[in-house]
PDB file of C-alpha atoms in Angstrom:
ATOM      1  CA  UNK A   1      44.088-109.291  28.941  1.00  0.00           C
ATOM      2  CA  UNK A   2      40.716-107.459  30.548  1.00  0.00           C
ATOM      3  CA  UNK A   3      37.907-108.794  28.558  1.00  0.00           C
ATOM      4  CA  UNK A   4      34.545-107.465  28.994  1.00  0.00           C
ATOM      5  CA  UNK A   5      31.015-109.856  28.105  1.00  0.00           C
ATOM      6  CA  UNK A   6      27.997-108.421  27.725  1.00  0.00           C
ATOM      7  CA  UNK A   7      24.397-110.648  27.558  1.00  0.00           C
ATOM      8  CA  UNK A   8      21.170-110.232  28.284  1.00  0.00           C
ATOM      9  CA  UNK A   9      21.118-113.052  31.251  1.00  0.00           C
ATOM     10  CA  UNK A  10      23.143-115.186  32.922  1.00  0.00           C
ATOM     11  CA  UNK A  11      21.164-118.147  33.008  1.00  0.00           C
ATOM     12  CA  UNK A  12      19.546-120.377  30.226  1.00  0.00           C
ATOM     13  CA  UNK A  13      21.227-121.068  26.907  1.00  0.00           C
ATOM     14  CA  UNK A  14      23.117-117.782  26.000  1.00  0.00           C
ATOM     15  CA  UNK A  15      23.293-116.978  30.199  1.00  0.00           C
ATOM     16  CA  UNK A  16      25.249-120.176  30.790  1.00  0.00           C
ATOM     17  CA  UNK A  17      27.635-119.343  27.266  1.00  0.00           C
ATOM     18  CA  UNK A  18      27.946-116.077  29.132  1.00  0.00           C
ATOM     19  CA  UNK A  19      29.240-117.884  32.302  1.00  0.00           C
ATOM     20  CA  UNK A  20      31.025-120.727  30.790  1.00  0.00           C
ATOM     21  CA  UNK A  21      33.183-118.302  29.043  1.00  0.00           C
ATOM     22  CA  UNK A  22      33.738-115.859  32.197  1.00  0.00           C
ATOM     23  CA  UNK A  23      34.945-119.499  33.860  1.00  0.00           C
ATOM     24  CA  UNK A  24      37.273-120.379  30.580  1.00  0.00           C
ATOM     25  CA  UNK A  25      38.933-116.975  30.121  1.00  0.00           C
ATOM     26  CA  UNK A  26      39.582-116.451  34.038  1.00  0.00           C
ATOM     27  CA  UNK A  27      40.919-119.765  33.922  1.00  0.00           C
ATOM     28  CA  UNK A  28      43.184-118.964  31.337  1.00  0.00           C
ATOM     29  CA  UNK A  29      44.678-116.006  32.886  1.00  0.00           C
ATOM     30  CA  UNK A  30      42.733-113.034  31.951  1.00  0.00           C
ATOM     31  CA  UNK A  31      40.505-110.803  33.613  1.00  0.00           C
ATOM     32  CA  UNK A  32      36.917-110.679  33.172  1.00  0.00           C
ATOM     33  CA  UNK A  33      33.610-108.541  33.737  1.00  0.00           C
ATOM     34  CA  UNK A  34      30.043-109.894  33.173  1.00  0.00           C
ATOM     35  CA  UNK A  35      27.690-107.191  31.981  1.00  0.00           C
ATOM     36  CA  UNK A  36      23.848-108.394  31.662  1.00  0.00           C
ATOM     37  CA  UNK A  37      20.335-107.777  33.193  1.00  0.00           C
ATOM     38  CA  UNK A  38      19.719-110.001  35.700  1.00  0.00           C
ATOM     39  CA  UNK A  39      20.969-110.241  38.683  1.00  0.00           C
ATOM     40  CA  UNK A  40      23.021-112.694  37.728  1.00  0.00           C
ATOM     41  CA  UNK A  41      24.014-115.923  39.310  1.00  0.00           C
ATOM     42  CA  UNK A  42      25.847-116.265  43.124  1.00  0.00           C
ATOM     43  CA  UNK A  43      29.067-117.540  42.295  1.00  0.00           C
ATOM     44  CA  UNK A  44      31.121-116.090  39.228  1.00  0.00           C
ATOM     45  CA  UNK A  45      34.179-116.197  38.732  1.00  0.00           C
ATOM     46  CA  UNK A  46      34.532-112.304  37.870  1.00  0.00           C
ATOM     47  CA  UNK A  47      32.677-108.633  38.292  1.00  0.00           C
ATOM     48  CA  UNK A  48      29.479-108.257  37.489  1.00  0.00           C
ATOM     49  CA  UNK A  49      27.226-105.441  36.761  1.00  0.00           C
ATOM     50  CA  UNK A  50      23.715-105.579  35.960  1.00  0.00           C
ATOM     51  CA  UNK A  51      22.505-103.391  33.442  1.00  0.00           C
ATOM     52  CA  UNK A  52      18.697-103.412  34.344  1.00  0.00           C
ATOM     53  CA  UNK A  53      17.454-102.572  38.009  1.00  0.00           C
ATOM     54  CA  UNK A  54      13.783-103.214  38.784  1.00  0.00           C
ATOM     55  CA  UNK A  55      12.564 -99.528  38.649  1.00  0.00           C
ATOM     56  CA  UNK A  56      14.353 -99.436  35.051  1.00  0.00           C
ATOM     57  CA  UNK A  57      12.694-102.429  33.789  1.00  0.00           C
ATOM     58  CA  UNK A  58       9.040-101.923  33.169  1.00  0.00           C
ATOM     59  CA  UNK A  59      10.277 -98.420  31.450  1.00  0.00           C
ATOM     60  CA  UNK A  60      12.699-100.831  29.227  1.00  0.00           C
ATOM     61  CA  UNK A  61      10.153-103.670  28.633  1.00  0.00           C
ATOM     62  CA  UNK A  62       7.298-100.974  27.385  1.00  0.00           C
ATOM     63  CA  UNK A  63      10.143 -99.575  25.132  1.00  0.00           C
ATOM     64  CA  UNK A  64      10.553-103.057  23.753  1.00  0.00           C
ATOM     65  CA  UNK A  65       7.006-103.983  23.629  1.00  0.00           C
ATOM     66  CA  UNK A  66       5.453-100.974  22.258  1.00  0.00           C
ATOM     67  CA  UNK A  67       7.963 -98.808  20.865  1.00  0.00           C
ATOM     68  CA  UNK A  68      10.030-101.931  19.070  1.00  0.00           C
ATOM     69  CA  UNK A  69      12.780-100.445  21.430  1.00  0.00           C
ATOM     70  CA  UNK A  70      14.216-104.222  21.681  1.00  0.00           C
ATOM     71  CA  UNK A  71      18.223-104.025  21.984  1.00  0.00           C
ATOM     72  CA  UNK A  72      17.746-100.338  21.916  1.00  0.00           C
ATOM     73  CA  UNK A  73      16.643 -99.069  25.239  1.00  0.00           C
ATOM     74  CA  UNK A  74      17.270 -98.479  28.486  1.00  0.00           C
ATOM     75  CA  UNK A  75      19.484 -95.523  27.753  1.00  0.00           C
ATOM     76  CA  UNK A  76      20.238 -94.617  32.057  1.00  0.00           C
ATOM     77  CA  UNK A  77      20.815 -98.342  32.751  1.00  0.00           C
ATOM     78  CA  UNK A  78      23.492 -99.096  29.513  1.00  0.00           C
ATOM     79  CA  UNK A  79      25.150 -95.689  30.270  1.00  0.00           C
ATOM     80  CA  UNK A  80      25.479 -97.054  34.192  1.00  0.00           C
ATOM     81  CA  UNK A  81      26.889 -99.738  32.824  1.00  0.00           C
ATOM     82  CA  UNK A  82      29.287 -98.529  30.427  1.00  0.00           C
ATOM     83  CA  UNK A  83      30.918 -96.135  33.139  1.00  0.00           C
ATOM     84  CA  UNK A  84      31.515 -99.326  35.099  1.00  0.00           C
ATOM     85  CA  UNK A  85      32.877-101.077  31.817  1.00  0.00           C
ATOM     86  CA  UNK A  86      35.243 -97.317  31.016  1.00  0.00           C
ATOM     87  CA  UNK A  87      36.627 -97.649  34.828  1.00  0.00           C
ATOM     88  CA  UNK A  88      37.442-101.620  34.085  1.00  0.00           C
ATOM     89  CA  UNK A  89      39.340-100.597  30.820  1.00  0.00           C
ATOM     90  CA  UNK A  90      38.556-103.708  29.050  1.00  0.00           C
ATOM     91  CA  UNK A  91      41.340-104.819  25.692  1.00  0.00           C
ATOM     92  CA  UNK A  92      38.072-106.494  24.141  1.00  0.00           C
ATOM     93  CA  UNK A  93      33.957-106.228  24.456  1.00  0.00           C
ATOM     94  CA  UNK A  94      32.202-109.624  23.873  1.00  0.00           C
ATOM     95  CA  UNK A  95      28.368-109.275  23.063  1.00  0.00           C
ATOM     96  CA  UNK A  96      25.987-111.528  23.131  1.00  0.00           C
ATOM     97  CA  UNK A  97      22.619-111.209  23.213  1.00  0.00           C
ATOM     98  CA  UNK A  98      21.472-107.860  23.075  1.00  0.00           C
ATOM     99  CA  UNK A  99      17.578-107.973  22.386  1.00  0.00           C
ATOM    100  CA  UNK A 100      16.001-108.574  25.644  1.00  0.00           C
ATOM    101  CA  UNK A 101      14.944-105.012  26.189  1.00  0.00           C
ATOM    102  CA  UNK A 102      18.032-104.735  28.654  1.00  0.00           C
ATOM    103  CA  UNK A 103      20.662-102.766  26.395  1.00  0.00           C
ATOM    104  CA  UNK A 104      20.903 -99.936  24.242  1.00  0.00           C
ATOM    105  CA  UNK A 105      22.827-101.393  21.512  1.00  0.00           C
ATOM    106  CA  UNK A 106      23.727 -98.276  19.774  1.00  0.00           C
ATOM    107  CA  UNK A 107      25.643 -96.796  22.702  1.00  0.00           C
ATOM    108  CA  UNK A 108      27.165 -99.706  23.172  1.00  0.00           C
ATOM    109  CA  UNK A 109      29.091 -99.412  19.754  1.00  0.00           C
ATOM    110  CA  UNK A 110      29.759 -95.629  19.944  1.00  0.00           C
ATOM    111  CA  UNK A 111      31.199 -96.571  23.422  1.00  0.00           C
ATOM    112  CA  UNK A 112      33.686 -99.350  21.849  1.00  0.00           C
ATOM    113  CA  UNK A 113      34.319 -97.205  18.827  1.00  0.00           C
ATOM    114  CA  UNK A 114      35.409 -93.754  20.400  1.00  0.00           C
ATOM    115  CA  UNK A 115      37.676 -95.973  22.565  1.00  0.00           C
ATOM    116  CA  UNK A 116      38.583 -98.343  19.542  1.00  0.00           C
ATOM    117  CA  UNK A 117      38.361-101.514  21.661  1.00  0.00           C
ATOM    118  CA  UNK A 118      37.777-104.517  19.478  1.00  0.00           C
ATOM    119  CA  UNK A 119      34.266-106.065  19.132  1.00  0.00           C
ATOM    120  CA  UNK A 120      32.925-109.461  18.703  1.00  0.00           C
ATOM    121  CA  UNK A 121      29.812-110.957  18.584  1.00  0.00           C
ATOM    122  CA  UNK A 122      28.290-114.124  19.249  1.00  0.00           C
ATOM    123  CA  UNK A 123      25.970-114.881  16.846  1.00  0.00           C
ATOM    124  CA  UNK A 124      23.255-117.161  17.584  1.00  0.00           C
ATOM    125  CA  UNK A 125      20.432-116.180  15.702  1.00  0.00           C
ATOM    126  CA  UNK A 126      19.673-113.703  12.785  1.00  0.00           C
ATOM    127  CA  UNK A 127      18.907-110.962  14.629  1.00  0.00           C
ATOM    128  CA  UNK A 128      22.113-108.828  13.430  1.00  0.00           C
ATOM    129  CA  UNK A 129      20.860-109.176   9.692  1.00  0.00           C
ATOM    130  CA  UNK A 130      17.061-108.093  10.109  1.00  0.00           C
ATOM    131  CA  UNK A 131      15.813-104.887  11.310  1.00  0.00           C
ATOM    132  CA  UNK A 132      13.895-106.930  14.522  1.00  0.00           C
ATOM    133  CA  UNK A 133      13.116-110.215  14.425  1.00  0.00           C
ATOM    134  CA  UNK A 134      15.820-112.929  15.505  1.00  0.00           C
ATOM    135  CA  UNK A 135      15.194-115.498  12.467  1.00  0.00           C
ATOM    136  CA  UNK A 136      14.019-113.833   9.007  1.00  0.00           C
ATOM    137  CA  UNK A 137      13.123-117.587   7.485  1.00  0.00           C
ATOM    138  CA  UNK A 138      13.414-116.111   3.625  1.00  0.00           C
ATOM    139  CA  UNK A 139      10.805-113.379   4.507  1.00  0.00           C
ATOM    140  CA  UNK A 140      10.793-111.045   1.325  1.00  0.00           C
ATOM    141  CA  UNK A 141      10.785-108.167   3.510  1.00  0.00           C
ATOM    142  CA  UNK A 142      14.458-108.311   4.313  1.00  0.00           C
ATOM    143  CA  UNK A 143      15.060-107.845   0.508  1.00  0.00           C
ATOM    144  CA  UNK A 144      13.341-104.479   0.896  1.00  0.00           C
ATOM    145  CA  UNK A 145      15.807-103.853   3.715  1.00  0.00           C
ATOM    146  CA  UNK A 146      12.739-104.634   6.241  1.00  0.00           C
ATOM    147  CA  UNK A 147      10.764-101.356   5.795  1.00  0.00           C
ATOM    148  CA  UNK A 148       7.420-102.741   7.000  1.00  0.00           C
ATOM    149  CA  UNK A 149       7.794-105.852   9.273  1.00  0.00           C
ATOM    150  CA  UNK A 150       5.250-108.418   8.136  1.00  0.00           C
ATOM    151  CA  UNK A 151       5.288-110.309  10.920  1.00  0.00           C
ATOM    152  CA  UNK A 152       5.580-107.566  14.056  1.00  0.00           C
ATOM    153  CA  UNK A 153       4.494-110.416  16.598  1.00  0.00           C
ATOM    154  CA  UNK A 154       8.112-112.630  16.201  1.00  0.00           C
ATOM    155  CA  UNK A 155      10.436-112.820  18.633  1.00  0.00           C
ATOM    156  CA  UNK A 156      11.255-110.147  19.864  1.00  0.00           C
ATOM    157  CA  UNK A 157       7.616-108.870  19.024  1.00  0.00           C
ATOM    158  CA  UNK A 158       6.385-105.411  19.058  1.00  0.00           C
ATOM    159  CA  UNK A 159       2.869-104.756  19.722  1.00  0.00           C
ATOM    160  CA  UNK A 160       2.108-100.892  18.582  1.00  0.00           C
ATOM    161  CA  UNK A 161       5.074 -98.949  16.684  1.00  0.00           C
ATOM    162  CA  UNK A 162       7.514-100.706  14.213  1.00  0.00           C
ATOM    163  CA  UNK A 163      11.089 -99.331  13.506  1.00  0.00           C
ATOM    164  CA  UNK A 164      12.281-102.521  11.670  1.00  0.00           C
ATOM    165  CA  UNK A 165      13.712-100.169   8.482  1.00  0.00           C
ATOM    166  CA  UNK A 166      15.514 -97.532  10.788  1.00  0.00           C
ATOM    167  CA  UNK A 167      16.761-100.327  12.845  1.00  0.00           C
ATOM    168  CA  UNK A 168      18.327-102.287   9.721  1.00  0.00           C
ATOM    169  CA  UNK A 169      19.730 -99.762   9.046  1.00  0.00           C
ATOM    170  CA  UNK A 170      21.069 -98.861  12.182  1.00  0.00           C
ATOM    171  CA  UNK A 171      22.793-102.128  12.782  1.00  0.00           C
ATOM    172  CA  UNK A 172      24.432-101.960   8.560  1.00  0.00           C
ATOM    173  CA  UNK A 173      25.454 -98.360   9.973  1.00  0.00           C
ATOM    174  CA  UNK A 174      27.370 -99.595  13.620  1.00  0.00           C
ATOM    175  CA  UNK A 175      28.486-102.708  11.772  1.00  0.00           C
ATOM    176  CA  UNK A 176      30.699-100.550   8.957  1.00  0.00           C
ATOM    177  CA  UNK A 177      31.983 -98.265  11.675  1.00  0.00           C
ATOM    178  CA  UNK A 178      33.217-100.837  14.265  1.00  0.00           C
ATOM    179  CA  UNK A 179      34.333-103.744  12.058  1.00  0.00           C
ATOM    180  CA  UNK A 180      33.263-106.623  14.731  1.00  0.00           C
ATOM    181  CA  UNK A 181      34.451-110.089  14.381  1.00  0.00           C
ATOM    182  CA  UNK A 182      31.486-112.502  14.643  1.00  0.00           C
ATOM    183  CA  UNK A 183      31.713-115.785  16.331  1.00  0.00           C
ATOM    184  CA  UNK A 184      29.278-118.479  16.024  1.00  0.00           C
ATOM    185  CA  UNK A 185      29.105-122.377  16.711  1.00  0.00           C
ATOM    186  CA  UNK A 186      26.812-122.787  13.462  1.00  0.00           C
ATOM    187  CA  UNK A 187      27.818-122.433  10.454  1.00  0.00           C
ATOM    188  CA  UNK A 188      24.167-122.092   8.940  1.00  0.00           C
ATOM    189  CA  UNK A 189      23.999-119.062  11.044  1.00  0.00           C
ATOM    190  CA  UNK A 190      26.606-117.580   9.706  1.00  0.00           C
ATOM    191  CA  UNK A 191      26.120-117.873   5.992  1.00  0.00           C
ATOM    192  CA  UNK A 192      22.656-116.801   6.785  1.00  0.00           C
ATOM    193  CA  UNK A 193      24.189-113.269   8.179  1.00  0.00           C
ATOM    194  CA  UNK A 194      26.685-113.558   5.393  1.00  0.00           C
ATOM    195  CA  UNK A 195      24.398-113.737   2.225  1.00  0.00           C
ATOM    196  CA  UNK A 196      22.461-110.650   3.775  1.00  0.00           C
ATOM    197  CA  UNK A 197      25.267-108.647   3.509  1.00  0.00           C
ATOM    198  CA  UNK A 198      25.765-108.337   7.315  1.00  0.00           C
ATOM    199  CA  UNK A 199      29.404-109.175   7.830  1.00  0.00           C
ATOM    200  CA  UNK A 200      30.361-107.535   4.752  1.00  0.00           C
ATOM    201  CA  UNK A 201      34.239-106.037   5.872  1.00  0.00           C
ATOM    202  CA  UNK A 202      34.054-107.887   9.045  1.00  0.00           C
ATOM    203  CA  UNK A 203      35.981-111.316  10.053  1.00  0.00           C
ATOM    204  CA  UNK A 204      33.436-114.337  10.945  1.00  0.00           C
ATOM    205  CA  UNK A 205      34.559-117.911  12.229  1.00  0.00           C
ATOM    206  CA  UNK A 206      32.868-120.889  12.870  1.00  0.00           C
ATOM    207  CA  UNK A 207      33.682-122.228  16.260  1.00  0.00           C
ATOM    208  CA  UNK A 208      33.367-125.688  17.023  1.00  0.00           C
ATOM    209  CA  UNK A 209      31.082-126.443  20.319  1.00  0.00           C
ATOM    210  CA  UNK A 210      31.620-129.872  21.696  1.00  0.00           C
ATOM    211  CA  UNK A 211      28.081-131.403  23.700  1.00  0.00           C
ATOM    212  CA  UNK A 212      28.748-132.903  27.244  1.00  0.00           C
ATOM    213  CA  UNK A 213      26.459-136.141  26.107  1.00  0.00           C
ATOM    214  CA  UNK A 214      26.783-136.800  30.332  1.00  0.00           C
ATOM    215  CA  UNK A 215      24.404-133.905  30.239  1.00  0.00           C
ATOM    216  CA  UNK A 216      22.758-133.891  27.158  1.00  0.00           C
ATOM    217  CA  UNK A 217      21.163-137.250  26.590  1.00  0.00           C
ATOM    218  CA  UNK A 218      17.898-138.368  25.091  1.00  0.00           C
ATOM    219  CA  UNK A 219      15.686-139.639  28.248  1.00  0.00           C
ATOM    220  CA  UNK A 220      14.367-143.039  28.693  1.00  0.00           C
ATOM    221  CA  UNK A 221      10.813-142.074  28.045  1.00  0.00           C
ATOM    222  CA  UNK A 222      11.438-140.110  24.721  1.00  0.00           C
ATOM    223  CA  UNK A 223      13.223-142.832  23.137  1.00  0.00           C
ATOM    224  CA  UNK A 224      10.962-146.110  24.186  1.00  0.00           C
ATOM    225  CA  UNK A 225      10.714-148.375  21.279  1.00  0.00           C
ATOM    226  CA  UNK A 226      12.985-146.862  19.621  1.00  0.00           C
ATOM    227  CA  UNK A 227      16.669-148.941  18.997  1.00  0.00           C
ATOM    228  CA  UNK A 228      17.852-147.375  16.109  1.00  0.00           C
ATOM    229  CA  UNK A 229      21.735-146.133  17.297  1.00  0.00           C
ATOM    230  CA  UNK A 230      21.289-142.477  15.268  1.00  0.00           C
ATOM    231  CA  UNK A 231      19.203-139.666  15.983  1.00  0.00           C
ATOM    232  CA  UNK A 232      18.693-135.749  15.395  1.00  0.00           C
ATOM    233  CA  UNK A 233      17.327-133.676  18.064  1.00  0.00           C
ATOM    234  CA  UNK A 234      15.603-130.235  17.816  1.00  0.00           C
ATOM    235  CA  UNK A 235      16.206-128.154  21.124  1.00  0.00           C
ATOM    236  CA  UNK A 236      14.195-125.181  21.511  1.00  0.00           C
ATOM    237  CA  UNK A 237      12.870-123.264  24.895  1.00  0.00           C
ATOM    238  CA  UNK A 238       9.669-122.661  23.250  1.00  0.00           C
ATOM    239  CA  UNK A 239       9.083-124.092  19.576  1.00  0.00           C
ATOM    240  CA  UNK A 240       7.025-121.735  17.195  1.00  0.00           C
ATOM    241  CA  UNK A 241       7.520-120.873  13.414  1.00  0.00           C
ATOM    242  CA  UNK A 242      10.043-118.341  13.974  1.00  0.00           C
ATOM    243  CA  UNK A 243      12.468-120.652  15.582  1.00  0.00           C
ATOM    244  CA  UNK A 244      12.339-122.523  12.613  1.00  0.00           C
ATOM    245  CA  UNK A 245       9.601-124.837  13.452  1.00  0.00           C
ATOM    246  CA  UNK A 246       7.914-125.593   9.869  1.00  0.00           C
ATOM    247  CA  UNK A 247      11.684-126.471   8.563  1.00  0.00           C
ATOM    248  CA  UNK A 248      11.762-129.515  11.602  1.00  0.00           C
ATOM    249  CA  UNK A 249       8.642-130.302  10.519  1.00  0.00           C
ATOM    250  CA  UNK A 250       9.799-130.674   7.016  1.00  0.00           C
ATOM    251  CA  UNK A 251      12.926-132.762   7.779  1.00  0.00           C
ATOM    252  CA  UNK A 252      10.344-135.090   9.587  1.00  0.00           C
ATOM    253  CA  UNK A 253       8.186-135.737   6.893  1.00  0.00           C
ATOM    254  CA  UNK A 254      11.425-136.370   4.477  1.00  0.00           C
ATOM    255  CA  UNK A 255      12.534-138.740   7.208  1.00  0.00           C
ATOM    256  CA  UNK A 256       9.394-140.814   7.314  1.00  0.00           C
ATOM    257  CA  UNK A 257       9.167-141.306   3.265  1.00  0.00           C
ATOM    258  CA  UNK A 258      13.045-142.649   3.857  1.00  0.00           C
ATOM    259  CA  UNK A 259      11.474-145.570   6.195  1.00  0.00           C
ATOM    260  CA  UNK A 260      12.952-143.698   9.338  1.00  0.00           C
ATOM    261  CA  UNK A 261      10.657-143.240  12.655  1.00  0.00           C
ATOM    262  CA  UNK A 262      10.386-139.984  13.914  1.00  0.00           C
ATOM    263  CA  UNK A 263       8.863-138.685  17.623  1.00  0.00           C
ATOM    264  CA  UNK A 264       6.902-135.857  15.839  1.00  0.00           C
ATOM    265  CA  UNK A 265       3.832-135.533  17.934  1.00  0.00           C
ATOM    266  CA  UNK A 266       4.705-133.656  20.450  1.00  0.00           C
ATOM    267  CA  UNK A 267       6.282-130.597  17.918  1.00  0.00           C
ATOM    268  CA  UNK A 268       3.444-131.007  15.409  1.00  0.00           C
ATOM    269  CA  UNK A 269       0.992-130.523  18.292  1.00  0.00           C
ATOM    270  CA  UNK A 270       2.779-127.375  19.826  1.00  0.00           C
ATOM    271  CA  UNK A 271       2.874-126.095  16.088  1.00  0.00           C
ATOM    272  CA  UNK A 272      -0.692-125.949  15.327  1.00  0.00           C
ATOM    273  CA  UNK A 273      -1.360-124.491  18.965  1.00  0.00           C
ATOM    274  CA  UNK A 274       0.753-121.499  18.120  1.00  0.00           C
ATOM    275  CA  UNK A 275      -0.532-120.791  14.568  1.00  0.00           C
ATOM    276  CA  UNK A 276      -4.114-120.766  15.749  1.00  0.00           C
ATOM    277  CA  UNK A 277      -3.347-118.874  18.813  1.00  0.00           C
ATOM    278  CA  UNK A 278      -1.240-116.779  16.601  1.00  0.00           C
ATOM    279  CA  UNK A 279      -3.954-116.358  13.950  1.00  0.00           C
ATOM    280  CA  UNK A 280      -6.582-115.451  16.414  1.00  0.00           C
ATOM    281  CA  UNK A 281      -4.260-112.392  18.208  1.00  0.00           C
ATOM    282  CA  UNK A 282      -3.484-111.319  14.389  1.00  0.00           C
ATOM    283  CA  UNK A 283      -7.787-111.206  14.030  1.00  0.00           C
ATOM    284  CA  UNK A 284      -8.229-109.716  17.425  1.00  0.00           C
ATOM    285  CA  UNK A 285      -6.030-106.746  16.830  1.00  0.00           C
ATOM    286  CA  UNK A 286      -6.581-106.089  13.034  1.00  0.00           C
ATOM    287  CA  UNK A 287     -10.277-105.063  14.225  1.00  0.00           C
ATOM    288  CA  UNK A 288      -9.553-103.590  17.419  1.00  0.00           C
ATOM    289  CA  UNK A 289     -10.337-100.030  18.090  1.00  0.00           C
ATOM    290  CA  UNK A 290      -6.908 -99.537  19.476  1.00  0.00           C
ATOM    291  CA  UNK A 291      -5.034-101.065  16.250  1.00  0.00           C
ATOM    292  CA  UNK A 292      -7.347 -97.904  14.153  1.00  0.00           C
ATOM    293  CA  UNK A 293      -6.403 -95.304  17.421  1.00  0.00           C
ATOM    294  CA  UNK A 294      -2.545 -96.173  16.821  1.00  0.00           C
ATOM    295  CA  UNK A 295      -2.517 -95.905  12.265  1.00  0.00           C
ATOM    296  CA  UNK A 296      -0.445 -94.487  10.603  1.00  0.00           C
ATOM    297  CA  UNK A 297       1.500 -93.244  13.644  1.00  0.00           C
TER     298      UNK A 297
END
């Protein structure tokens, strides 16, 4: 079976998914392309094509930045990469991440649907249910099928035009046509696309993702004086509110009134950092002359 996968990198958490499955599925017999936009790493075990060259990138990231373009730009670098993907002929397109400012994810659908080639995604955040942002955290926008993002400066933030209500729709819109299959290790995330209405029609499993604890490990230093046998980690890259932040936060305080230590300082500190940083940005461009230059446009 030729399976295409496409992400936005090949490294970190969704890069090394992106690889780890490239190394399971070859292993298994089939044949594999890697589509992202990086480089991408020195050994694989299959093709790869990147989807982003340097002079396309600072045209792509001003798209994303400035045009809320994110997951929908870079329109000569996708269709580069989907003649490379048409010549490979691939029974099945994996995506993964598609925000990133690498991909147009639009093209991307019309490509699998005019060819009827089965989709799936990998879900790992809530970015197919909102019209931007990757984790809507019960804003009331989304109710109002995210017309007028209140909160423009999430992940993946724009900092001039917003297109969150074309772009929800968008998504409902490929989503109906191509019928995708969505994949995810949590089942929180998918219940939170599900009672959205975004896999409405479409198939959705839960996968179950096993944790190498010979890699994954809490270090010596976090867990000094510490012997209890049970504990709950929140990973992040970078921890702000909307990666769920206030919710950890939450937990900890139920977890203290239960008797139970919790390491907090270190996430409450990084917390309060970003809401006055973010705060202060919010202040600085509400009264800047270029916020009044760019109204209503």
């Amino acid at each position: 079976m030729k399976i295409c996968i496409l992400n936005g990198v090949s490294i970190g958490s969704t890069g090394q998914i992106a690889v780890d499955l490239c190394n399971a599925l070859s292993h298994l017999g089939h044949s594999l392309l890697l589509v992202t936009g990086d480089k991408g790493p020195e050994t694989l075990p299959c093709p790869h094509v990147r989807a982003r060259n340097a002079l396309e990138t600072p045209f792509a990231k001003f798209g994303g930045r400035f045009l809320d373009n994110d997951g929908w730009t870079n329109v000569t670098g996708t269709n580069r990469a989907l003649r490379r993907i048409a010549s490979f002929s691939p029974d099945a397109l994996i995506l993964g991440n598609m925000h990133g400012m690498w991909i147009d994810t639009e093209r991307v659908f019309r490509f699998a649907i005019k060819r009827h080639i089965p989709l799936y995604l990998l879900v790992h955040d809530n970015w197919w249910a909102t019209g931007r942002c990757g984790n809507y955290l019960e804003c009331p926008e989304i109710e109002n099928k995210c017309q007028s993002c209140p909160n423009p400066l999430w992940y993946p933030r724009t900092l001039w035009k917003q297109k969150s209500g074309r772009h929800y729709g968008l998504k409902r819109e490929l989503i109906g046509e191509a019928r995708p299959t969505f994949l995810s290790n949590s089942k929180w995330a998918l219940e939170a696309l599900s009672s959205k209405g975004a896999t409405d029609g479409c198939k959705a499993y839960v996968l179950g993702m096993p944790i190498d604890d010979g890699i994954f490990h809490p270090s010596v230093s976090a867990m000094e004086g510490y012997k209890q046998e049970k504990a709950v980690g929140f990973v992040c890259g970078n921890w702000t509110e909307s990666k769920g932040l206030s919710f950890a936060l939450k937990l900890a305080e139920s977890l203290i009134k239960k008797g139970e230590k919790v390491h907090q300082h270190q996430l409450l500190a990084r917390y309060k950092l970003f809401k006055c940083l973010h705060r202060l940005f919010c202040l600085w461009f509400k009264n800047h002359p270029v916020s009044h230059a760019f109204k209503g446009t």
